[in-house]
């Protein structure tokens, strides 16, 4: 037996008792299910060996109560439910690196350390004043700051950045933008959540109204009912979400230098139930979305 497998089998034996069957070629090992045994009022195993573990995939399942009792899932959960904290720690040490990455992605995102909204901080605090000045220079008003819960932080890994939180349709934080206001810093630093797995501020979208598609979160502040794609391309999640939900028109409004991407987006969206509901804005050179406020209707481009 491989040394790592041996450690894992020993650990599992500590938690579940002696193994029943072990098929090394399939990386499968079975034990008595503690949940089944408990149901039968037994404090030891029921002798059935219904709980099966695949240790190459790091998953477990009881063939009897897996579905009904939730006795299944990633192996880490088995240690959470049936092991001790110490056993979980040992398991975390032998768990493969790629599984750790996947699990980290799934945990609920938190706002960065030190996130403070402007209304809750002292305007005479120098970082507050600097961050605020930066926002004003980008055309962002007090009303926008309040509406989008824009804040800033001076501590942790996102220190000296303006923070724009994003909430999903259930109003749960799903992303945030961290934009440096200090010129010599890397402009953006993103959370670990994958941006193509979220819809930025979906919580704010009224699907009965026209929806604007813009590139960045800062563009989105200037167009009501807009979705920031966080780039020039549409994720497949965004495509599916638009296709299923949009009841009004979809108006593509990318930066002037992204005309080809806008054109491509138009053709990707203009089909099926969205046919004839897509419009494109072509901003003039050197104008960004902030400059188009109030006059966007003048820049529709007719695609034939
Ligand atoms: Zn069971």
Short mmCIF file of C-alpha atoms and ligand atoms in Angstrom, two decimals:
data_model
loop_
_atom_site.label_atom_id
_atom_site.label_comp_id
_atom_site.label_asym_id
_atom_site.label_seq_id
_atom_site.Cartn_x
_atom_site.Cartn_y
_atom_site.Cartn_z
CA UNK A 1 0.00 0.00 0.00
CA UNK A 2 1.07 3.50 -0.83
CA UNK A 3 2.24 5.35 2.28
CA UNK A 4 -0.33 8.13 1.93
CA UNK A 5 -3.13 5.61 1.50
CA UNK A 6 -1.91 3.79 4.58
CA UNK A 7 -2.08 6.96 6.67
CA UNK A 8 -5.57 7.71 5.37
CA UNK A 9 -6.81 4.15 6.03
CA UNK A 10 -5.45 4.31 9.59
CA UNK A 11 -7.18 7.63 10.11
CA UNK A 12 -10.47 6.30 8.73
CA UNK A 13 -10.18 3.22 10.94
CA UNK A 14 -9.82 5.52 13.96
CA UNK A 15 -13.05 7.27 13.00
CA UNK A 16 -15.17 4.41 11.64
CA UNK A 17 -13.75 1.17 13.05
CA UNK A 18 -12.20 -1.66 11.05
CA UNK A 19 -12.67 -1.63 7.27
CA UNK A 20 -14.87 -4.27 5.64
CA UNK A 21 -13.65 -4.46 2.06
CA UNK A 22 -10.71 -2.79 0.44
CA UNK A 23 -10.23 -2.76 -3.35
CA UNK A 24 -6.89 -1.09 -3.85
CA UNK A 25 -7.11 -1.26 -7.65
CA UNK A 26 -10.30 0.86 -7.51
CA UNK A 27 -9.10 3.01 -4.58
CA UNK A 28 -12.26 1.94 -2.74
CA UNK A 29 -12.69 0.96 0.86
CA UNK A 30 -15.86 0.27 2.86
CA UNK A 31 -16.80 0.60 6.53
CA UNK A 32 -19.88 0.25 8.65
CA UNK A 33 -21.94 3.43 8.41
CA UNK A 34 -22.10 5.25 11.77
CA UNK A 35 -25.44 6.87 10.86
CA UNK A 36 -27.08 3.52 9.97
CA UNK A 37 -25.68 1.91 13.12
CA UNK A 38 -26.97 4.78 15.22
CA UNK A 39 -30.47 4.39 13.71
CA UNK A 40 -30.46 0.76 14.77
CA UNK A 41 -29.41 1.79 18.28
CA UNK A 42 -26.01 0.16 17.97
CA UNK A 43 -22.96 1.84 19.43
CA UNK A 44 -20.71 -0.30 17.26
CA UNK A 45 -20.93 -1.01 13.54
CA UNK A 46 -23.92 -2.85 12.04
CA UNK A 47 -21.61 -5.21 10.15
CA UNK A 48 -23.04 -4.21 6.76
CA UNK A 49 -20.15 -2.16 5.42
CA UNK A 50 -22.44 0.15 3.46
CA UNK A 51 -20.32 3.26 3.72
CA UNK A 52 -17.97 3.37 0.78
CA UNK A 53 -15.04 5.70 0.32
CA UNK A 54 -13.17 6.43 -2.85
CA UNK A 55 -9.81 7.74 -1.74
CA UNK A 56 -8.59 8.83 -5.14
CA UNK A 57 -11.62 11.11 -5.52
CA UNK A 58 -11.85 11.87 -1.77
CA UNK A 59 -15.59 11.26 -1.56
CA UNK A 60 -17.79 9.04 0.58
CA UNK A 61 -21.30 7.65 0.43
CA UNK A 62 -23.48 5.28 2.39
CA UNK A 63 -25.51 3.19 -0.03
CA UNK A 64 -28.40 2.98 2.40
CA UNK A 65 -28.69 6.41 4.00
CA UNK A 66 -26.53 8.56 1.68
CA UNK A 67 -29.48 10.30 0.03
CA UNK A 68 -31.91 10.37 2.93
CA UNK A 69 -29.49 11.36 5.71
CA UNK A 70 -26.88 13.21 3.67
CA UNK A 71 -24.24 10.62 4.53
CA UNK A 72 -22.24 11.46 1.43
CA UNK A 73 -20.02 14.14 -0.05
CA UNK A 74 -16.39 15.24 0.13
CA UNK A 75 -14.35 13.24 2.60
CA UNK A 76 -13.62 16.35 4.68
CA UNK A 77 -17.31 16.41 5.63
CA UNK A 78 -17.07 12.88 7.04
CA UNK A 79 -14.39 14.06 9.43
CA UNK A 80 -16.46 17.12 10.32
CA UNK A 81 -19.49 14.99 11.15
CA UNK A 82 -17.98 11.90 12.69
CA UNK A 83 -14.37 12.67 13.58
CA UNK A 84 -12.60 14.90 16.06
CA UNK A 85 -10.94 18.23 15.33
CA UNK A 86 -7.56 16.51 15.56
CA UNK A 87 -8.56 13.90 12.99
CA UNK A 88 -9.78 16.64 10.66
CA UNK A 89 -6.43 18.41 11.02
CA UNK A 90 -4.53 15.25 10.09
CA UNK A 91 -6.84 14.75 7.13
CA UNK A 92 -6.24 18.31 5.92
CA UNK A 93 -2.51 17.59 5.89
CA UNK A 94 -2.87 14.59 3.59
CA UNK A 95 -5.65 16.00 1.42
CA UNK A 96 -4.41 16.78 -2.11
CA UNK A 97 -3.71 20.42 -2.90
CA UNK A 98 -6.24 20.73 -5.76
CA UNK A 99 -9.10 19.71 -3.45
CA UNK A 100 -8.12 22.48 -1.04
CA UNK A 101 -8.36 25.03 -3.83
CA UNK A 102 -11.81 23.80 -4.88
CA UNK A 103 -13.12 23.97 -1.33
CA UNK A 104 -11.70 27.42 -0.70
CA UNK A 105 -13.64 28.67 -3.72
CA UNK A 106 -16.91 27.39 -2.36
CA UNK A 107 -16.75 28.99 1.07
CA UNK A 108 -18.83 32.13 1.51
CA UNK A 109 -16.99 35.21 0.39
CA UNK A 110 -16.39 37.92 2.99
CA UNK A 111 -15.83 41.62 2.51
CA UNK A 112 -12.16 42.52 2.85
CA UNK A 113 -10.70 43.20 6.26
CA UNK A 114 -11.29 46.78 7.36
CA UNK A 115 -14.03 47.53 4.81
CA UNK A 116 -15.66 50.77 5.91
CA UNK A 117 -18.45 52.71 4.26
CA UNK A 118 -17.89 56.45 3.81
CA UNK A 119 -20.97 57.33 5.86
CA UNK A 120 -19.45 55.47 8.82
CA UNK A 121 -16.05 57.11 8.73
CA UNK A 122 -14.54 60.48 9.53
CA UNK A 123 -14.13 62.67 6.43
CA UNK A 124 -11.02 64.18 8.02
CA UNK A 125 -9.29 60.80 8.21
CA UNK A 126 -6.70 61.18 5.44
CA UNK A 127 -7.34 57.84 3.62
CA UNK A 128 -11.08 58.60 3.69
CA UNK A 129 -10.42 61.99 2.09
CA UNK A 130 -8.06 60.50 -0.52
CA UNK A 131 -10.38 57.68 -1.50
CA UNK A 132 -13.31 60.08 -1.65
CA UNK A 133 -11.37 62.52 -3.82
CA UNK A 134 -10.50 59.67 -6.17
CA UNK A 135 -14.16 58.68 -6.53
CA UNK A 136 -15.24 62.27 -7.19
CA UNK A 137 -12.56 62.52 -9.90
CA UNK A 138 -14.16 59.52 -11.60
CA UNK A 139 -17.54 61.28 -11.61
CA UNK A 140 -18.96 59.27 -8.74
CA UNK A 141 -21.44 61.13 -6.56
CA UNK A 142 -22.46 60.76 -2.91
CA UNK A 143 -25.69 59.22 -4.11
CA UNK A 144 -23.80 56.49 -6.03
CA UNK A 145 -21.49 55.86 -3.07
CA UNK A 146 -24.48 55.34 -0.82
CA UNK A 147 -26.50 53.28 -3.30
CA UNK A 148 -23.70 50.83 -4.13
CA UNK A 149 -22.29 50.66 -0.58
CA UNK A 150 -18.91 51.77 -1.86
CA UNK A 151 -16.32 51.74 0.90
CA UNK A 152 -12.59 51.53 1.44
CA UNK A 153 -10.08 49.77 3.63
CA UNK A 154 -6.69 50.67 5.07
CA UNK A 155 -5.81 47.22 6.41
CA UNK A 156 -5.21 43.66 5.21
CA UNK A 157 -4.38 42.50 1.71
CA UNK A 158 -6.76 45.02 0.10
CA UNK A 159 -5.43 48.03 2.00
CA UNK A 160 -5.69 51.45 0.33
CA UNK A 161 -8.33 50.33 -2.10
CA UNK A 162 -11.86 51.43 -2.80
CA UNK A 163 -14.20 48.48 -2.30
CA UNK A 164 -17.32 47.89 -4.37
CA UNK A 165 -19.33 44.90 -3.12
CA UNK A 166 -21.50 42.78 -5.41
CA UNK A 167 -24.54 40.83 -4.27
CA UNK A 168 -26.26 37.91 -5.94
CA UNK A 169 -30.00 37.60 -6.53
CA UNK A 170 -30.45 36.43 -2.94
CA UNK A 171 -28.53 39.46 -1.68
CA UNK A 172 -25.52 37.40 -0.66
CA UNK A 173 -22.08 38.83 -1.28
CA UNK A 174 -20.69 37.09 -4.38
CA UNK A 175 -17.79 39.34 -5.38
CA UNK A 176 -16.14 42.67 -4.76
CA UNK A 177 -13.97 45.05 -6.70
CA UNK A 178 -10.90 46.44 -4.95
CA UNK A 179 -9.56 49.46 -6.86
CA UNK A 180 -6.44 51.19 -5.66
CA UNK A 181 -6.60 54.96 -5.30
CA UNK A 182 -2.83 55.15 -4.85
CA UNK A 183 -1.30 55.67 -8.32
CA UNK A 184 1.74 53.39 -7.97
CA UNK A 185 -0.24 50.33 -6.85
CA UNK A 186 -1.59 47.56 -9.04
CA UNK A 187 -4.95 48.98 -10.13
CA UNK A 188 -7.23 46.09 -9.36
CA UNK A 189 -6.87 43.16 -7.02
CA UNK A 190 -9.67 40.64 -7.06
CA UNK A 191 -11.08 38.21 -4.53
CA UNK A 192 -10.53 34.47 -5.04
CA UNK A 193 -14.10 33.98 -6.31
CA UNK A 194 -14.08 33.30 -10.06
CA UNK A 195 -15.63 36.23 -11.88
CA UNK A 196 -17.15 34.05 -14.60
CA UNK A 197 -19.13 32.18 -11.95
CA UNK A 198 -20.98 35.24 -10.70
CA UNK A 199 -23.26 37.98 -12.05
CA UNK A 200 -22.05 41.31 -10.70
CA UNK A 201 -24.77 42.90 -8.57
CA UNK A 202 -27.52 40.69 -9.91
CA UNK A 203 -29.44 41.76 -6.80
CA UNK A 204 -30.01 45.15 -8.44
CA UNK A 205 -31.36 43.98 -11.77
CA UNK A 206 -34.99 44.47 -12.71
CA UNK A 207 -35.51 41.92 -15.48
CA UNK A 208 -38.70 43.64 -16.64
CA UNK A 209 -36.71 46.72 -17.67
CA UNK A 210 -34.04 47.19 -20.34
CA UNK A 211 -30.66 45.91 -19.19
CA UNK A 212 -27.33 47.53 -20.08
CA UNK A 213 -24.16 45.49 -20.45
CA UNK A 214 -20.99 47.35 -19.52
CA UNK A 215 -17.35 46.38 -18.99
CA UNK A 216 -16.42 47.54 -15.51
CA UNK A 217 -18.15 48.06 -12.18
CA UNK A 218 -17.36 51.78 -12.38
CA UNK A 219 -19.14 52.03 -15.76
CA UNK A 220 -22.17 50.40 -14.22
CA UNK A 221 -22.64 53.27 -11.76
CA UNK A 222 -23.71 55.57 -14.57
CA UNK A 223 -26.32 53.42 -16.24
CA UNK A 224 -29.37 52.33 -14.36
CA UNK A 225 -30.09 48.58 -14.48
CA UNK A 226 -26.70 47.60 -15.84
CA UNK A 227 -24.54 44.52 -15.46
CA UNK A 228 -20.76 44.86 -15.36
CA UNK A 229 -19.18 41.96 -17.22
CA UNK A 230 -15.84 42.64 -15.47
CA UNK A 231 -14.19 42.46 -18.87
CA UNK A 232 -15.03 42.70 -22.54
CA UNK A 233 -16.44 39.21 -22.87
CA UNK A 234 -19.59 37.54 -21.68
CA UNK A 235 -19.34 34.42 -19.50
CA UNK A 236 -21.60 31.49 -20.36
CA UNK A 237 -23.33 32.03 -17.02
CA UNK A 238 -24.14 35.61 -18.01
CA UNK A 239 -25.41 34.48 -21.39
CA UNK A 240 -27.72 31.89 -19.83
CA UNK A 241 -28.92 34.34 -17.18
CA UNK A 242 -29.75 36.98 -19.78
CA UNK A 243 -31.40 34.47 -22.06
CA UNK A 244 -33.62 33.13 -19.32
CA UNK A 245 -34.49 36.37 -17.56
CA UNK A 246 -34.32 39.45 -19.77
CA UNK A 247 -37.79 40.68 -20.68
CA UNK A 248 -36.84 44.11 -22.00
CA UNK A 249 -34.10 45.06 -24.43
CA UNK A 250 -30.42 44.36 -23.85
CA UNK A 251 -28.22 47.33 -24.63
CA UNK A 252 -24.53 46.68 -25.11
CA UNK A 253 -22.39 49.61 -24.03
CA UNK A 254 -18.69 48.80 -24.06
CA UNK A 255 -15.82 51.26 -24.23
CA UNK A 256 -15.04 52.88 -27.53
CA UNK A 257 -11.88 50.73 -28.01
CA UNK A 258 -13.90 47.51 -27.67
CA UNK A 259 -16.10 47.92 -30.70
CA UNK A 260 -15.27 44.47 -32.10
CA UNK A 261 -16.18 42.84 -28.81
CA UNK A 262 -19.46 44.75 -28.74
CA UNK A 263 -20.22 43.60 -32.26
CA UNK A 264 -19.45 39.99 -31.33
CA UNK A 265 -21.64 40.22 -28.24
CA UNK A 266 -24.48 41.53 -30.35
CA UNK A 267 -24.36 38.45 -32.56
CA UNK A 268 -24.01 36.08 -29.64
CA UNK A 269 -27.12 37.47 -28.00
CA UNK A 270 -29.31 38.26 -30.98
CA UNK A 271 -31.07 34.93 -31.42
CA UNK A 272 -33.91 32.78 -30.16
CA UNK A 273 -36.17 34.62 -27.76
CA UNK A 274 -33.76 37.54 -27.63
CA UNK A 275 -33.91 38.09 -31.38
CA UNK A 276 -34.42 41.76 -32.24
CA UNK A 277 -34.11 42.79 -28.60
CA UNK A 278 -30.41 43.64 -28.69
CA UNK A 279 -29.10 47.18 -29.19
CA UNK A 280 -25.56 48.52 -29.34
CA UNK A 281 -24.14 51.84 -28.25
CA UNK A 282 -21.10 53.12 -30.10
CA UNK A 283 -19.47 55.75 -27.93
CA UNK A 284 -17.43 58.43 -29.67
CA UNK A 285 -13.66 58.37 -29.34
CA UNK A 286 -12.29 59.40 -25.93
CA UNK A 287 -15.64 59.14 -24.26
CA UNK A 288 -16.40 56.56 -21.62
CA UNK A 289 -19.66 55.49 -20.09
CA UNK A 290 -19.47 58.18 -17.43
CA UNK A 291 -19.37 60.84 -20.16
CA UNK A 292 -22.45 59.42 -21.87
CA UNK A 293 -24.74 60.13 -18.93
CA UNK A 294 -28.01 61.62 -20.03
CA UNK A 295 -27.19 61.50 -23.74
CA UNK A 296 -26.77 57.81 -24.34
CA UNK A 297 -29.76 57.73 -26.70
CA UNK A 298 -27.75 59.71 -29.23
CA UNK A 299 -25.20 56.94 -29.69
CA UNK A 300 -27.21 53.93 -30.75
CA UNK A 301 -25.60 52.14 -33.65
CA UNK A 302 -27.76 50.31 -36.12
CA UNK A 303 -26.40 46.91 -37.08
CA UNK A 304 -27.73 45.61 -40.38
ZN1 LIG B 1 -25.74 4.82 6.40
#
